[in-house]
PDB file of C-alpha atoms in Angstrom:
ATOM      1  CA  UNK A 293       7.479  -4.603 -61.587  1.00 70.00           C
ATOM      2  CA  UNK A 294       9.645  -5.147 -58.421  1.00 79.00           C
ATOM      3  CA  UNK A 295      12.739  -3.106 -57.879  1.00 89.00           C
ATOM      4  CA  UNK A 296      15.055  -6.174 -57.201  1.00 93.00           C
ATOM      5  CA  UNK A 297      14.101  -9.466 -58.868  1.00 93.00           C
ATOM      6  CA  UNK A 298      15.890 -12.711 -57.649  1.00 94.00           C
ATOM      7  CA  UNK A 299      15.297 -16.289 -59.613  1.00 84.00           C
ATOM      8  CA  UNK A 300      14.070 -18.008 -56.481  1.00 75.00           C
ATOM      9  CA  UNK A 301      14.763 -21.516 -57.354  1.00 82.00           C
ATOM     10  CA  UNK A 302      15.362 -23.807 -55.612  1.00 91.00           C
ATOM     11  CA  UNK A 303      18.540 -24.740 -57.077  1.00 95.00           C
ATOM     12  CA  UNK A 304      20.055 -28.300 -56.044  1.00 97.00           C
ATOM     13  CA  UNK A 305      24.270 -29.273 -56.751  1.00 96.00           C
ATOM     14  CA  UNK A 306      26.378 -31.618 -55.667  1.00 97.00           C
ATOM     15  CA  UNK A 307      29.130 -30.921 -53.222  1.00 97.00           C
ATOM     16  CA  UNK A 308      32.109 -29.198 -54.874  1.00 97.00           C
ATOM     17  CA  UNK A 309      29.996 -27.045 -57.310  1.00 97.00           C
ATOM     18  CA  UNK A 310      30.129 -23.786 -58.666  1.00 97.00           C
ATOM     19  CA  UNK A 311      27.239 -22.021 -57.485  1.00 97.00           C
ATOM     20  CA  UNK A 312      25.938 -18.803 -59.084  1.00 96.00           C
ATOM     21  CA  UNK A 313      22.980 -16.649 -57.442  1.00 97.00           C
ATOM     22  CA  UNK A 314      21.510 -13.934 -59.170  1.00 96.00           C
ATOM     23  CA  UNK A 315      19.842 -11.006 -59.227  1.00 96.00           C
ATOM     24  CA  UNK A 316      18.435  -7.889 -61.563  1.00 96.00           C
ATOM     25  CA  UNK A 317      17.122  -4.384 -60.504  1.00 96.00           C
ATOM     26  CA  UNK A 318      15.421  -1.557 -61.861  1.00 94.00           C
ATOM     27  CA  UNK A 319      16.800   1.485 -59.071  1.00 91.00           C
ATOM     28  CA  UNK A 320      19.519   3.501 -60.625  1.00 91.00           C
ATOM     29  CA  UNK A 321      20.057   4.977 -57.463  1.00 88.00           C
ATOM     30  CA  UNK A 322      20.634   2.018 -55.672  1.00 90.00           C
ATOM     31  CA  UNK A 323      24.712   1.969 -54.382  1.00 89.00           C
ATOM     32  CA  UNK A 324      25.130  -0.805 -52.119  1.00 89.00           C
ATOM     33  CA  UNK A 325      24.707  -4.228 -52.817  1.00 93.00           C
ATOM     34  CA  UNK A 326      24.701  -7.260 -50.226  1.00 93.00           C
ATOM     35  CA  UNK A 327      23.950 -10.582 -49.864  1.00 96.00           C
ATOM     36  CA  UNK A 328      22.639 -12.383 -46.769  1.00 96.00           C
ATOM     37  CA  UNK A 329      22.443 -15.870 -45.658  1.00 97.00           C
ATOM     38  CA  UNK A 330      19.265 -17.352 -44.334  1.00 96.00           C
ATOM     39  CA  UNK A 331      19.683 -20.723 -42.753  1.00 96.00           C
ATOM     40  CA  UNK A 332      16.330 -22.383 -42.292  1.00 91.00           C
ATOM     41  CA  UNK A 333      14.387 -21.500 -38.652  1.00 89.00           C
ATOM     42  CA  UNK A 334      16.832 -18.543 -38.382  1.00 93.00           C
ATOM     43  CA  UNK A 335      16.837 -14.872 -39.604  1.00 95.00           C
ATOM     44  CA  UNK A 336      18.928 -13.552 -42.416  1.00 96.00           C
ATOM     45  CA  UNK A 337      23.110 -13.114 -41.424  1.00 95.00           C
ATOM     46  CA  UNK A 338      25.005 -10.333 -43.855  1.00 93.00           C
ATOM     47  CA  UNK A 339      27.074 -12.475 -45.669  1.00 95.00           C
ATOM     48  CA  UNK A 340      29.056 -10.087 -48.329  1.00 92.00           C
ATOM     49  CA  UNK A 341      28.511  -6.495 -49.322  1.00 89.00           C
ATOM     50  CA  UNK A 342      29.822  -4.405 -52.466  1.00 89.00           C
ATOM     51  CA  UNK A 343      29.503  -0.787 -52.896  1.00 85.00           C
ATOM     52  CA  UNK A 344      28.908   0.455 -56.935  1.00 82.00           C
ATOM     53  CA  UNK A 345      30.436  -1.179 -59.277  1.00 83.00           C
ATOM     54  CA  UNK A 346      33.518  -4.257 -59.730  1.00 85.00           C
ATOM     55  CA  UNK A 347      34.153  -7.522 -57.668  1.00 91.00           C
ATOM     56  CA  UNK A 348      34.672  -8.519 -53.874  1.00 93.00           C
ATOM     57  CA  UNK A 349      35.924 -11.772 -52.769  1.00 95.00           C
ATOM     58  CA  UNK A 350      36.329 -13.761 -49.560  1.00 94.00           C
ATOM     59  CA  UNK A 351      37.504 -17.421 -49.497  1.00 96.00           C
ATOM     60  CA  UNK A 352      34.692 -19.254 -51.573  1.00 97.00           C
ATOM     61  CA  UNK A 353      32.600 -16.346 -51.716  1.00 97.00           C
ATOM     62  CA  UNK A 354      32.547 -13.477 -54.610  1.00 97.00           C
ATOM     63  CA  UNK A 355      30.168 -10.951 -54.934  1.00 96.00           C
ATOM     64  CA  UNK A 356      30.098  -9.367 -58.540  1.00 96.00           C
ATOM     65  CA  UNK A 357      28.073  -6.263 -59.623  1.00 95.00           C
ATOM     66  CA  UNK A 358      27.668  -4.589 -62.947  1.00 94.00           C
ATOM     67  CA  UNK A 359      26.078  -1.278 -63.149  1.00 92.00           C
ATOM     68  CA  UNK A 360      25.495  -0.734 -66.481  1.00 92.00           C
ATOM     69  CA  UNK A 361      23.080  -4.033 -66.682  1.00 93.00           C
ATOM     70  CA  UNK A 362      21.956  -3.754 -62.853  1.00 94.00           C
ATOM     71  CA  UNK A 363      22.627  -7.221 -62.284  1.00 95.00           C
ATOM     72  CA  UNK A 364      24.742  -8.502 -59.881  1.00 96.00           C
ATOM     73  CA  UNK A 365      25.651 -11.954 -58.690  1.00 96.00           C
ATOM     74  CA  UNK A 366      26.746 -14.497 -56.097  1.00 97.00           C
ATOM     75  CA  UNK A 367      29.367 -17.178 -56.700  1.00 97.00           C
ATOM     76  CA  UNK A 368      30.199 -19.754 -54.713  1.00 97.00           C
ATOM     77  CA  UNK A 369      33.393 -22.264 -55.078  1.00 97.00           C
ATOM     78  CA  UNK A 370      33.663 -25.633 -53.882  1.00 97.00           C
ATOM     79  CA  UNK A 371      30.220 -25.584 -52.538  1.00 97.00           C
ATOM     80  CA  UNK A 372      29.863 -27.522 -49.271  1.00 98.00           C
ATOM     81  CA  UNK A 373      26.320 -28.944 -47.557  1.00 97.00           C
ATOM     82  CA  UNK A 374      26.905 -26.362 -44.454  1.00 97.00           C
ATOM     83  CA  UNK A 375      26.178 -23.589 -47.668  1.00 98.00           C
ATOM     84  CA  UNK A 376      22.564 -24.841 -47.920  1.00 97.00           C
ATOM     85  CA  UNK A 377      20.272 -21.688 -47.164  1.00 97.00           C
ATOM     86  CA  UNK A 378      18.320 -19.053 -48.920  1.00 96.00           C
ATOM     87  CA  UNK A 379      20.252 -16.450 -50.326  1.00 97.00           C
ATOM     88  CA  UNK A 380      19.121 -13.295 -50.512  1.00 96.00           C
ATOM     89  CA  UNK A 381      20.154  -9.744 -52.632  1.00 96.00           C
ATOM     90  CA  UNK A 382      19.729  -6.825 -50.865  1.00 94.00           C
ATOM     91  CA  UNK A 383      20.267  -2.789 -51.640  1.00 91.00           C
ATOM     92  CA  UNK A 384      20.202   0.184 -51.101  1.00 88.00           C
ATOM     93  CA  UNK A 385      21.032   4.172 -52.368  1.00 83.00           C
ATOM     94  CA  UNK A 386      23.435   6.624 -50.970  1.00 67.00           C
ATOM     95  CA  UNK A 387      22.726   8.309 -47.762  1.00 54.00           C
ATOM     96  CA  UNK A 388      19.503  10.581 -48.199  1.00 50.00           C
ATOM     97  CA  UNK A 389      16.981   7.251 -48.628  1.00 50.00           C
ATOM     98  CA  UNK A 390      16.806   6.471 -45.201  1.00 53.00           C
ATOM     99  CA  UNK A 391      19.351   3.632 -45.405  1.00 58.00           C
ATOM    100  CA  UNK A 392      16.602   1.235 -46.443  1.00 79.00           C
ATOM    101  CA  UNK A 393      16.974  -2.008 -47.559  1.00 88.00           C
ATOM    102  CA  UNK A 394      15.433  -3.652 -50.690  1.00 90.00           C
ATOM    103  CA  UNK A 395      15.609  -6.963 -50.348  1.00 93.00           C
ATOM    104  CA  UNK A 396      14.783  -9.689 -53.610  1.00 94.00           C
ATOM    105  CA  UNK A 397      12.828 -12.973 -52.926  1.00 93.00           C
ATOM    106  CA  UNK A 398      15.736 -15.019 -52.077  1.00 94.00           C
ATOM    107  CA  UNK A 399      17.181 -18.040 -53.597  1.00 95.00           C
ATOM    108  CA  UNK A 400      16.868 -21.840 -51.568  1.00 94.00           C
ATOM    109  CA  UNK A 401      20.373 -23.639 -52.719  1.00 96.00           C
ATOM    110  CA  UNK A 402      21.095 -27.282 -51.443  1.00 97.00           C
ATOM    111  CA  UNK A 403      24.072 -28.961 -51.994  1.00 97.00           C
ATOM    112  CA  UNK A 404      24.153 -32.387 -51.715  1.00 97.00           C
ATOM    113  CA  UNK A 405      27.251 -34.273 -50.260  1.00 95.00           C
TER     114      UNK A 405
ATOM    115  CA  UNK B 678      22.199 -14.894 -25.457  1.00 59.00           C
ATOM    116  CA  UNK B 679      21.426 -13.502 -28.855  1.00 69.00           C
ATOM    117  CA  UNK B 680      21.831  -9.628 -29.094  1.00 93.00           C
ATOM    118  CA  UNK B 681      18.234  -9.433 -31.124  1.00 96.00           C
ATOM    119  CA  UNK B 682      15.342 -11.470 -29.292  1.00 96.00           C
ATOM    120  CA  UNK B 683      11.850 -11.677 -30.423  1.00 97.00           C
ATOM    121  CA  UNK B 684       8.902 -12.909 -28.812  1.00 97.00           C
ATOM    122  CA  UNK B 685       6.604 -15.112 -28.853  1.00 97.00           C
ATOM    123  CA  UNK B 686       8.532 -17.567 -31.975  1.00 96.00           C
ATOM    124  CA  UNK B 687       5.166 -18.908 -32.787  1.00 97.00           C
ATOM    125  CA  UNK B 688       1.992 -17.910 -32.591  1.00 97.00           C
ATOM    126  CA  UNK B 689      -1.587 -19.248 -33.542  1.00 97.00           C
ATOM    127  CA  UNK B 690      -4.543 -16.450 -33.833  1.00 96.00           C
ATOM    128  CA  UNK B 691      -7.975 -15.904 -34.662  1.00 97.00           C
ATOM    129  CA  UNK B 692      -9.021 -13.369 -36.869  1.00 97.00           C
ATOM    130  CA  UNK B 693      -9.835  -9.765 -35.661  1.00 97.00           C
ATOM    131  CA  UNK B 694      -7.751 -10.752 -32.616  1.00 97.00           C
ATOM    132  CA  UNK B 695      -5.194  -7.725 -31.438  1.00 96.00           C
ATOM    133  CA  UNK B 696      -1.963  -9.533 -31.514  1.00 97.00           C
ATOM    134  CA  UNK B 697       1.758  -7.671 -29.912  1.00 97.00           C
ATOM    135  CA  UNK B 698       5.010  -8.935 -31.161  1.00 98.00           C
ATOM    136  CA  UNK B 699       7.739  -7.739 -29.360  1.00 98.00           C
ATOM    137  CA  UNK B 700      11.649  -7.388 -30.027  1.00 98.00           C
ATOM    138  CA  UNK B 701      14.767  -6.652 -27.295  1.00 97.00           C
ATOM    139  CA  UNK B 702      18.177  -6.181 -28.654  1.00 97.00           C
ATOM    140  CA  UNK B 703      21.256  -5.716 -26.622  1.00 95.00           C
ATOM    141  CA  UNK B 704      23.293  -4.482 -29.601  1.00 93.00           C
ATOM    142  CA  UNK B 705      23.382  -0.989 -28.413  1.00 92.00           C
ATOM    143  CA  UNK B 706      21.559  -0.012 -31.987  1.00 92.00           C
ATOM    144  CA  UNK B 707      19.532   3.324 -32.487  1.00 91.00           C
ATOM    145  CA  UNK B 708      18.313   2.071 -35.299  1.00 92.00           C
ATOM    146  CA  UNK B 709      15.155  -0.750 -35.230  1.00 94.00           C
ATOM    147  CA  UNK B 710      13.056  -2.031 -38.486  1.00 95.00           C
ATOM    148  CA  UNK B 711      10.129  -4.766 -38.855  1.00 97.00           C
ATOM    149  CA  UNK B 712       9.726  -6.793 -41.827  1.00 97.00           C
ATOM    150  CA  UNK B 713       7.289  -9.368 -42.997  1.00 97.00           C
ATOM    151  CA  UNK B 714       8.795 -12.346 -45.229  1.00 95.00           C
ATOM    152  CA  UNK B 715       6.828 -14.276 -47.312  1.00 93.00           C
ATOM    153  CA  UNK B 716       7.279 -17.091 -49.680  1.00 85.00           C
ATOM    154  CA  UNK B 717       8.319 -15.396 -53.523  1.00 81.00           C
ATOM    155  CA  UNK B 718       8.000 -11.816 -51.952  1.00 83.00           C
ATOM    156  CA  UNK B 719      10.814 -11.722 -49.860  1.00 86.00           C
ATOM    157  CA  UNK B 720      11.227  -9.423 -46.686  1.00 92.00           C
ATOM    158  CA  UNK B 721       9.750  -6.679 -46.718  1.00 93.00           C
ATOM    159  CA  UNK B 722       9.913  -3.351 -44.501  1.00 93.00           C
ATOM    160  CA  UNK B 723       6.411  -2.936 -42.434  1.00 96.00           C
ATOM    161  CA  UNK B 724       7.904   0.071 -40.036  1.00 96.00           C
ATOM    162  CA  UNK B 725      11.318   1.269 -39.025  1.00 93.00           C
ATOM    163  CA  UNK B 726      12.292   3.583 -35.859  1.00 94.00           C
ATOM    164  CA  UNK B 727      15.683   5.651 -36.178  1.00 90.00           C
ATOM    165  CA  UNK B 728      15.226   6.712 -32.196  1.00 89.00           C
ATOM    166  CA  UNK B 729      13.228   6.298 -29.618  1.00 91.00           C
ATOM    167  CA  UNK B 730      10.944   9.619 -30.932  1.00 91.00           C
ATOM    168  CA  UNK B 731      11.330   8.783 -34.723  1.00 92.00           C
ATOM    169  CA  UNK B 732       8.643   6.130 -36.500  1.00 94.00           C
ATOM    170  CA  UNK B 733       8.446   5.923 -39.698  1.00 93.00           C
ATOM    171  CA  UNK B 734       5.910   3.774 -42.401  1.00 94.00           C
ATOM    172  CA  UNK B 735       7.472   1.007 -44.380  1.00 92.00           C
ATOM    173  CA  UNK B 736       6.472  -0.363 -47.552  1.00 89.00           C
ATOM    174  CA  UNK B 737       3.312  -2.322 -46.157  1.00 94.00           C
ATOM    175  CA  UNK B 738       2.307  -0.485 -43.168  1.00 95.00           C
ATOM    176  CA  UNK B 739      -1.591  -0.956 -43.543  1.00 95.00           C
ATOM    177  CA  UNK B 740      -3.092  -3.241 -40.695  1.00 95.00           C
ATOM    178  CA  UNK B 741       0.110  -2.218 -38.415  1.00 97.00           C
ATOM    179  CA  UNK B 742       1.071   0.069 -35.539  1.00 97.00           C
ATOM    180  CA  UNK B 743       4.319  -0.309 -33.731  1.00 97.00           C
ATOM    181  CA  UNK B 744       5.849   1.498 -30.521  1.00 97.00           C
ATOM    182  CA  UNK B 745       9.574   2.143 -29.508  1.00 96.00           C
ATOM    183  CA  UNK B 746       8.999   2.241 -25.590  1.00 92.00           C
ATOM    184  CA  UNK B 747      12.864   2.488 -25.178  1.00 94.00           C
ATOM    185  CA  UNK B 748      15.950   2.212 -27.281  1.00 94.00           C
ATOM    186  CA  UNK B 749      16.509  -1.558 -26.952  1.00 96.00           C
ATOM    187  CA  UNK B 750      12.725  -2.441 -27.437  1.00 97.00           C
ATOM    188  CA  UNK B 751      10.241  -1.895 -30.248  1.00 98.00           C
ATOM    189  CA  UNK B 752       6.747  -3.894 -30.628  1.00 98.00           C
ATOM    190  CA  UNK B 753       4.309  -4.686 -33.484  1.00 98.00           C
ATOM    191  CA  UNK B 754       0.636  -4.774 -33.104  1.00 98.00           C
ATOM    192  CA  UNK B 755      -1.656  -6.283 -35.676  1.00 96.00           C
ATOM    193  CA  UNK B 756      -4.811  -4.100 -34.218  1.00 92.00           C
ATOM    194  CA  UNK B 757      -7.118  -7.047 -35.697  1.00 96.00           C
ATOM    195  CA  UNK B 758      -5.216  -9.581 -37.357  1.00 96.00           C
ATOM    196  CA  UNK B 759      -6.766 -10.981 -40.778  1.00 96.00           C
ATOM    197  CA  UNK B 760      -5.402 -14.444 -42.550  1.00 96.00           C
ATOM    198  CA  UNK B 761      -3.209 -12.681 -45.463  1.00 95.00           C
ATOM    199  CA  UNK B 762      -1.284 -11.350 -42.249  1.00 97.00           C
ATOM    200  CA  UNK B 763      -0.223 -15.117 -41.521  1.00 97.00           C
ATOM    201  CA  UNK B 764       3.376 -14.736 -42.483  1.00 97.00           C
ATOM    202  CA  UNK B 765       7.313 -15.062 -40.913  1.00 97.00           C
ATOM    203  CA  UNK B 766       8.008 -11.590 -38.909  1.00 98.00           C
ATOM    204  CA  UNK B 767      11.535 -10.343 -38.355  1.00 98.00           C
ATOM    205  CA  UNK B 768      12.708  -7.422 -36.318  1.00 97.00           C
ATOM    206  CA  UNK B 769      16.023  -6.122 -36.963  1.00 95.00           C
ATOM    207  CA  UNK B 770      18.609  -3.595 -36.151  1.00 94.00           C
ATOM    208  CA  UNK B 771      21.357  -1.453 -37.234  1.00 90.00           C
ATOM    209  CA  UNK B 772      23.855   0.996 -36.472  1.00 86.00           C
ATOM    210  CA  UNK B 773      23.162   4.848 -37.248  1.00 79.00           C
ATOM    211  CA  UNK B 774      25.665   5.017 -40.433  1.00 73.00           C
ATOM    212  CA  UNK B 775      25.081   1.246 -41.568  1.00 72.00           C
ATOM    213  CA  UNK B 776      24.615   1.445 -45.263  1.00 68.00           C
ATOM    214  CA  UNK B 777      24.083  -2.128 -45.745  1.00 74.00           C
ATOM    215  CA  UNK B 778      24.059  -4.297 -42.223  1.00 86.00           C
ATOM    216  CA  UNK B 779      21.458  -5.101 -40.814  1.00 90.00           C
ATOM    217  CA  UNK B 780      20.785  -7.503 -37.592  1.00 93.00           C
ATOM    218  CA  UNK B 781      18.130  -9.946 -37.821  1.00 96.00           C
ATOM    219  CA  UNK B 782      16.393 -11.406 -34.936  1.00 96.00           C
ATOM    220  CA  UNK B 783      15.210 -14.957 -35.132  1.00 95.00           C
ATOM    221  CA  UNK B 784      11.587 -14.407 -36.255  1.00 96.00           C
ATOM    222  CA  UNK B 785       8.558 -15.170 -35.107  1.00 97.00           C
ATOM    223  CA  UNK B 786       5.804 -17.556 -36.791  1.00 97.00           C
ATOM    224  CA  UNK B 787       2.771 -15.982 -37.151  1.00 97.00           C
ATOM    225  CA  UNK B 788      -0.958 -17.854 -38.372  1.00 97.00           C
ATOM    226  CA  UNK B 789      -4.223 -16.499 -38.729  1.00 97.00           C
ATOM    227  CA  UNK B 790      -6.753 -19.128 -38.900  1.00 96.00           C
TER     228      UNK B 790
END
């Protein structure tokens, strides 16, 4: 079993959407919880981060983890085309791991104007 | 200029050919990782390098070696490449205390026929 799973779509909407991404993981230890952008040709961009538990929010964007299920998720408002990408989960546990990253398989959204 | 360049982008191979990739960042980073993406897997962490004297195995290190010649610079050889190694490379960086950013160079295609 992989330590982050991530539905990996792809998931098509139309412009103006609500857009949920979402992912489950199996690592207790795991503290810190981001989510990067990967426009197509390019490498991953850090788009949000949250550290343990509760919500984070910026403009469209709000990043939502709960502990106690280890599932965390991605919502988008008012979905525009330029948020067509992969979407990936990433984590990772308190200092002492080696600050890795575990990433999940990543999520291909279009939205269509 | 981008602050994490990788070289070649693309790159067609024959099997049990010794292959270099090669990554520069300007980013001032200690910190250097290589990852392998892959379609449903994700990225995932090959080798990382905290300094310049400090390697260390990823996840999927088998069929790799890398070398940090200086701070800014850190290659990956494929000692002889086979075709599962056909796959989307990225090198990235980060600063000593990140806990969750990482800085993602613009990958390089790589095909073993």
């Amino acid at each position: 079993q992989k330590e982050v799973e991530q539905d990996p779509g792809p998931l098509s909407v139309p412009e103006g959407a609500i857009v949920s991404l979402n992912c489950t993981y199996s690592n207790s230890a795991f503290q810190y919880f981001m989510w990067y952008r990967q426009y197509s040709r390019k490498g991953p961009e850090l788009l949000m981060y949250t550290y343990s538990s509760g919500n984070k929010e910026d403009g469209r964007f709000t990043a939502q983890v709960d502990k106690s299920s280890k599932y965390i998720s991605l919502f988008i408002r008012d979905s525009q085309p330029s948020d067509s990408a992969t979407y990936l989960c990433a984590m990772s546990a308190r200092a002492g791991s080696a600050r890795q990253l575990t990433f999940g398989s990543g999520t291909q959204l279009t939205v269509l104007p | 200029d981008a602050d994490v360049t990788q070289t070649p982008r693309n790159r067609i191979t024959k099997t049990g050919k010794r292959i270099m990739l090669e990554c520069s960042q300007t980013k001032g980073h200690d910190r250097m990782y290589w990852y392998r993406q892959d379609p449903g897997l994700g990225l995932r962490l090959i080798y990382y390098s905290f300094d310049v004297k400090d390697i260390n195995k990823g996840e999927i290190s088998d069929g790799y070696s890398v070398s940090r010649q200086a701070q800014a610079k850190f290659s990956l050889s494929l000692e002889s490449a086979i075709p599962n190694q056909t796959a989307l490379y990225f090198c990235a960086t980060s600063e000593r205390d990140s806990r969750y950013e990482q800085y993602f160079g613009p990958g390089t295609r790589l095909t073993v026929t």
